[in-house]
Short mmCIF file of C-alpha atoms in Angstrom, two decimals:
data_model
loop_
_atom_site.label_atom_id
_atom_site.label_comp_id
_atom_site.label_asym_id
_atom_site.label_seq_id
_atom_site.Cartn_x
_atom_site.Cartn_y
_atom_site.Cartn_z
CA GLY S 1 -58.15 -186.66 -150.11
CA ALA S 2 -54.88 -185.92 -151.81
CA GLY S 3 -51.59 -186.18 -149.98
CA VAL S 4 -49.00 -183.48 -149.41
CA SER S 5 -47.81 -182.01 -152.67
CA GLN S 6 -44.63 -180.08 -153.37
CA SER S 7 -43.47 -178.11 -156.37
CA PRO S 8 -41.29 -178.10 -158.26
CA SER S 9 -40.09 -181.68 -158.00
CA ASN S 10 -36.67 -180.64 -159.25
CA LYS S 11 -35.00 -177.24 -159.33
CA VAL S 12 -31.61 -176.44 -160.79
CA THR S 13 -30.36 -172.94 -160.18
CA GLU S 14 -27.20 -170.94 -160.35
CA LYS S 15 -25.31 -169.83 -157.30
CA GLY S 16 -26.57 -166.49 -156.07
CA LYS S 17 -30.10 -166.84 -157.43
CA ASP S 18 -33.22 -166.90 -155.24
CA VAL S 19 -35.54 -169.93 -155.24
CA GLU S 20 -39.05 -170.58 -153.94
CA LEU S 21 -40.27 -174.01 -152.97
CA ARG S 22 -43.94 -174.67 -152.48
CA CYS S 23 -45.79 -177.06 -150.18
CA ASP S 24 -49.51 -177.81 -150.25
CA PRO S 25 -50.43 -179.77 -147.11
CA ILE S 26 -53.31 -182.16 -146.59
CA SER S 27 -56.55 -180.27 -146.17
CA GLY S 28 -57.42 -179.85 -142.51
CA HIS S 29 -53.90 -180.38 -141.24
CA THR S 30 -52.95 -177.55 -138.94
CA ALA S 31 -49.26 -178.38 -138.48
CA LEU S 32 -46.70 -178.00 -141.27
CA TYR S 33 -42.96 -178.73 -141.23
CA TRP S 34 -40.06 -178.14 -143.56
CA TYR S 35 -37.00 -180.40 -143.48
CA ARG S 36 -33.83 -180.63 -145.48
CA GLN S 37 -32.15 -183.92 -146.40
CA SER S 38 -28.66 -183.90 -147.81
CA LEU S 39 -27.47 -186.91 -149.80
CA GLY S 40 -27.28 -190.01 -147.60
CA GLN S 41 -28.14 -188.07 -144.48
CA GLY S 42 -31.01 -187.86 -142.05
CA LEU S 43 -33.58 -185.11 -141.96
CA GLU S 44 -32.67 -181.67 -140.68
CA PHE S 45 -35.53 -179.67 -139.19
CA LEU S 46 -35.94 -176.21 -140.68
CA ILE S 47 -39.22 -174.63 -139.59
CA TYR S 48 -42.60 -175.51 -138.05
CA PHE S 49 -45.99 -173.85 -138.44
CA GLN S 50 -48.91 -174.60 -136.13
CA GLY S 51 -52.20 -172.88 -136.84
CA ASN S 52 -52.00 -169.16 -136.24
CA SER S 53 -49.13 -169.39 -133.77
CA ALA S 54 -45.77 -167.84 -134.47
CA PRO S 55 -43.64 -170.34 -136.40
CA ASP S 56 -40.67 -172.10 -134.84
CA LYS S 57 -37.81 -170.96 -137.04
CA SER S 58 -35.07 -172.41 -134.88
CA GLY S 59 -33.83 -174.79 -137.57
CA LEU S 60 -33.28 -172.27 -140.35
CA PRO S 61 -29.53 -172.38 -141.09
CA SER S 62 -29.12 -168.72 -142.02
CA ASP S 63 -31.04 -165.52 -142.68
CA ARG S 64 -31.03 -166.43 -146.36
CA PHE S 65 -33.80 -168.91 -145.54
CA SER S 66 -37.35 -167.83 -144.83
CA ALA S 67 -40.78 -169.39 -144.98
CA GLU S 68 -44.36 -168.31 -144.83
CA ARG S 69 -47.68 -170.03 -144.65
CA THR S 70 -50.64 -168.23 -146.12
CA GLY S 71 -54.13 -168.75 -144.80
CA GLY S 72 -53.02 -171.67 -142.69
CA SER S 73 -52.57 -173.79 -145.79
CA VAL S 74 -49.97 -173.45 -148.53
CA SER S 75 -46.40 -172.74 -147.46
CA THR S 76 -43.47 -171.30 -149.38
CA LEU S 77 -39.83 -171.79 -148.43
CA THR S 78 -37.58 -169.12 -149.93
CA ILE S 79 -33.83 -169.36 -150.20
CA GLN S 80 -32.09 -166.15 -151.17
CA ARG S 81 -28.66 -165.95 -152.80
CA THR S 82 -28.38 -169.72 -153.03
CA GLN S 83 -25.08 -171.42 -152.27
CA GLN S 84 -23.83 -174.81 -153.39
CA GLU S 85 -24.21 -176.16 -149.86
CA ASP S 86 -27.95 -175.50 -150.14
CA SER S 87 -28.19 -178.41 -152.58
CA ALA S 88 -30.42 -181.02 -150.97
CA VAL S 89 -33.90 -182.48 -151.01
CA TYR S 90 -36.36 -180.21 -149.23
CA LEU S 91 -39.23 -182.13 -147.66
CA CYS S 92 -42.49 -180.77 -146.40
CA ALA S 93 -44.75 -182.62 -143.97
CA SER S 94 -48.10 -181.95 -142.38
CA SER S 95 -49.95 -183.47 -139.47
CA TYR S 96 -53.51 -183.28 -138.26
CA ARG S 97 -52.84 -181.20 -135.22
CA GLY S 98 -50.18 -179.68 -133.11
CA GLY S 99 -49.68 -180.26 -129.45
CA PHE S 100 -48.25 -183.29 -127.84
CA SER S 101 -50.99 -185.88 -128.16
CA GLY S 102 -49.74 -189.18 -129.41
CA ARG S 103 -49.96 -190.58 -132.87
CA ALA S 104 -52.42 -187.98 -134.19
CA TYR S 105 -49.79 -185.36 -133.64
CA ASN S 106 -46.70 -187.27 -134.56
CA GLU S 107 -47.92 -189.02 -137.66
CA GLN S 108 -46.54 -186.68 -140.22
CA PHE S 109 -47.46 -187.11 -143.84
CA PHE S 110 -44.58 -186.20 -146.11
CA GLY S 111 -44.59 -184.77 -149.57
CA PRO S 112 -42.38 -186.17 -152.34
CA GLY S 113 -39.79 -183.43 -151.84
CA THR S 114 -38.09 -180.87 -154.04
CA ARG S 115 -34.59 -181.73 -155.18
CA LEU S 116 -32.60 -178.49 -155.29
CA THR S 117 -29.31 -178.36 -157.13
CA VAL S 118 -27.22 -175.21 -156.96
CA LEU S 119 -24.56 -175.03 -159.64
CA ALA K 1 -30.31 -181.05 -125.92
CA GLN K 2 -32.16 -183.86 -127.57
CA LYS K 3 -30.17 -186.36 -129.57
CA ILE K 4 -30.90 -189.54 -131.50
CA THR K 5 -28.25 -192.17 -132.21
CA GLN K 6 -28.52 -194.98 -134.73
CA THR K 7 -25.30 -196.99 -134.61
CA GLN K 8 -25.99 -199.36 -137.52
CA PRO K 9 -25.34 -197.60 -140.83
CA GLY K 10 -26.28 -200.75 -142.76
CA MET K 11 -27.72 -204.20 -142.17
CA PHE K 12 -28.30 -207.28 -144.30
CA VAL K 13 -31.00 -209.75 -143.29
CA GLN K 14 -32.34 -212.90 -144.87
CA GLU K 15 -35.95 -212.76 -146.02
CA LYS K 16 -38.47 -213.99 -143.41
CA GLU K 17 -36.08 -213.41 -140.54
CA ALA K 18 -36.80 -210.91 -137.78
CA VAL K 19 -34.59 -207.82 -137.58
CA THR K 20 -33.92 -205.28 -134.85
CA LEU K 21 -32.83 -201.75 -135.70
CA ASP K 22 -31.18 -199.94 -132.82
CA CYS K 23 -31.99 -196.46 -131.60
CA THR K 24 -30.87 -194.68 -128.46
CA TYR K 25 -31.87 -191.20 -127.45
CA ASP K 26 -30.90 -188.52 -125.01
CA THR K 27 -33.29 -186.11 -123.38
CA SER K 28 -33.82 -184.43 -120.06
CA ASP K 29 -37.56 -184.17 -120.59
CA GLN K 30 -39.90 -186.57 -118.84
CA SER K 31 -42.47 -186.32 -121.61
CA TYR K 32 -41.49 -187.12 -125.17
CA GLY K 33 -42.45 -189.18 -128.19
CA LEU K 34 -40.40 -191.60 -130.23
CA PHE K 35 -41.13 -192.88 -133.68
CA TRP K 36 -39.77 -194.60 -136.73
CA TYR K 37 -39.99 -193.72 -140.39
CA LYS K 38 -39.16 -195.76 -143.47
CA GLN K 39 -37.68 -194.20 -146.58
CA PRO K 40 -37.56 -196.48 -149.66
CA SER K 41 -35.31 -195.69 -152.59
CA SER K 42 -38.17 -193.69 -154.09
CA GLY K 43 -37.51 -191.09 -151.40
CA GLU K 44 -40.91 -190.89 -149.72
CA MET K 45 -41.04 -190.89 -145.94
CA ILE K 46 -43.46 -193.40 -144.46
CA PHE K 47 -44.57 -193.27 -140.83
CA LEU K 48 -44.26 -196.67 -139.17
CA ILE K 49 -44.83 -196.51 -135.44
CA TYR K 50 -45.08 -194.18 -132.45
CA GLN K 51 -44.29 -194.59 -128.75
CA GLY K 52 -45.10 -192.06 -126.06
CA SER K 53 -42.81 -191.87 -123.06
CA TYR K 54 -45.70 -192.53 -120.69
CA ASP K 55 -47.09 -195.45 -122.69
CA GLU K 56 -46.76 -198.52 -120.51
CA GLN K 57 -46.92 -201.02 -123.32
CA ASN K 58 -44.65 -201.29 -126.32
CA ALA K 59 -46.25 -199.99 -129.49
CA THR K 60 -47.10 -202.44 -132.25
CA GLU K 61 -48.27 -201.85 -135.82
CA GLY K 62 -48.64 -205.07 -137.79
CA ARG K 63 -45.17 -206.53 -138.33
CA TYR K 64 -43.55 -203.57 -136.60
CA SER K 65 -43.03 -203.28 -132.87
CA LEU K 66 -41.07 -200.83 -130.82
CA ASN K 67 -38.96 -202.25 -128.00
CA PHE K 68 -39.10 -199.33 -125.59
CA GLN K 69 -36.65 -199.47 -122.67
CA LYS K 70 -37.06 -196.17 -120.90
CA ALA K 71 -34.35 -196.59 -118.30
CA ARG K 72 -31.82 -197.41 -121.00
CA LYS K 73 -33.20 -194.69 -123.31
CA SER K 74 -33.54 -197.08 -126.18
CA ALA K 75 -36.33 -197.43 -128.73
CA ASN K 76 -35.40 -200.28 -131.04
CA LEU K 77 -37.59 -201.16 -134.01
CA VAL K 78 -38.35 -204.84 -134.50
CA ILE K 79 -39.58 -206.06 -137.87
CA SER K 80 -40.91 -209.60 -137.79
CA ALA K 81 -40.86 -211.89 -140.82
CA SER K 82 -38.96 -209.47 -143.03
CA GLN K 83 -39.97 -209.05 -146.66
CA LEU K 84 -38.07 -207.88 -149.73
CA GLY K 85 -40.15 -204.71 -149.67
CA ASP K 86 -38.70 -203.84 -146.28
CA SER K 87 -35.41 -202.88 -147.93
CA ALA K 88 -35.11 -199.16 -147.23
CA MET K 89 -33.58 -196.53 -144.96
CA TYR K 90 -35.07 -196.44 -141.49
CA PHE K 91 -35.00 -193.35 -139.33
CA CYS K 92 -35.62 -193.08 -135.61
CA ALA K 93 -36.90 -189.73 -134.39
CA MET K 94 -37.87 -187.98 -131.19
CA ARG K 95 -39.87 -185.01 -130.09
CA GLU K 96 -39.74 -183.56 -126.60
CA SER K 97 -42.99 -182.14 -125.25
CA SER K 98 -41.24 -178.84 -124.67
CA ALA K 99 -40.07 -178.56 -128.28
CA SER K 100 -41.84 -178.28 -131.59
CA LYS K 101 -39.12 -179.74 -133.75
CA ILE K 102 -38.53 -183.43 -134.31
CA ILE K 103 -34.96 -184.68 -134.31
CA PHE K 104 -34.05 -187.52 -136.64
CA GLY K 105 -31.22 -190.01 -136.37
CA SER K 106 -28.77 -190.61 -139.20
CA GLY K 107 -30.63 -193.72 -140.31
CA THR K 108 -29.98 -197.42 -140.93
CA ARG K 109 -30.02 -198.87 -144.42
CA LEU K 110 -31.71 -202.26 -144.28
CA SER K 111 -31.26 -204.71 -147.14
CA ILE K 112 -33.31 -207.90 -147.29
CA ARG K 113 -31.74 -210.85 -149.10
CA PRO K 114 -34.03 -213.32 -150.93
#
């Protein structure tokens, strides 16, 4: 089926505004991740959803960031009162299952990302 | 705390040569997974290869192999017979069994010369 999709592909906003980024994972994938990638940098983990378990929010940089996943499928990352340092590419990934079980767990399929620019 | 180190910010390699991208990691867990991703200039992240800490043999996926040296805590990626399409950023990553998040290294930019 289709891969991971993200929308919008690009978002330009003014400092102080709220933004919502959407991720639609691969159907049947129970695990969903959000990452942030600043220019020329590696990926920074933000949050992880696995099935109906409580999400791991340990990577969220501040309380301005929040995420939800409705019905075990689509996820929305919300950034409130955006700051210029929030400018980055936000990547979503999904994998078939959670739990530590080799490639099936670790093979994450990434979406194309949302490029967020805060002016 | 888990940590991934990639010491080569950039590499240039002649087409058809083999190349090794270095990765060292730090963890106190006995059970963990290591893997490599490729990120071309288009920005997509492409899974390349996975190695479990208890896997006795080095992982291989086509032209990619992972040189896993557990005692040295290294997980180098070897690309045989490099191709122009291999030019990209390469990220090493690790997940401990006790953690849900995956930690990525800072990446190595590989450029293949024709």
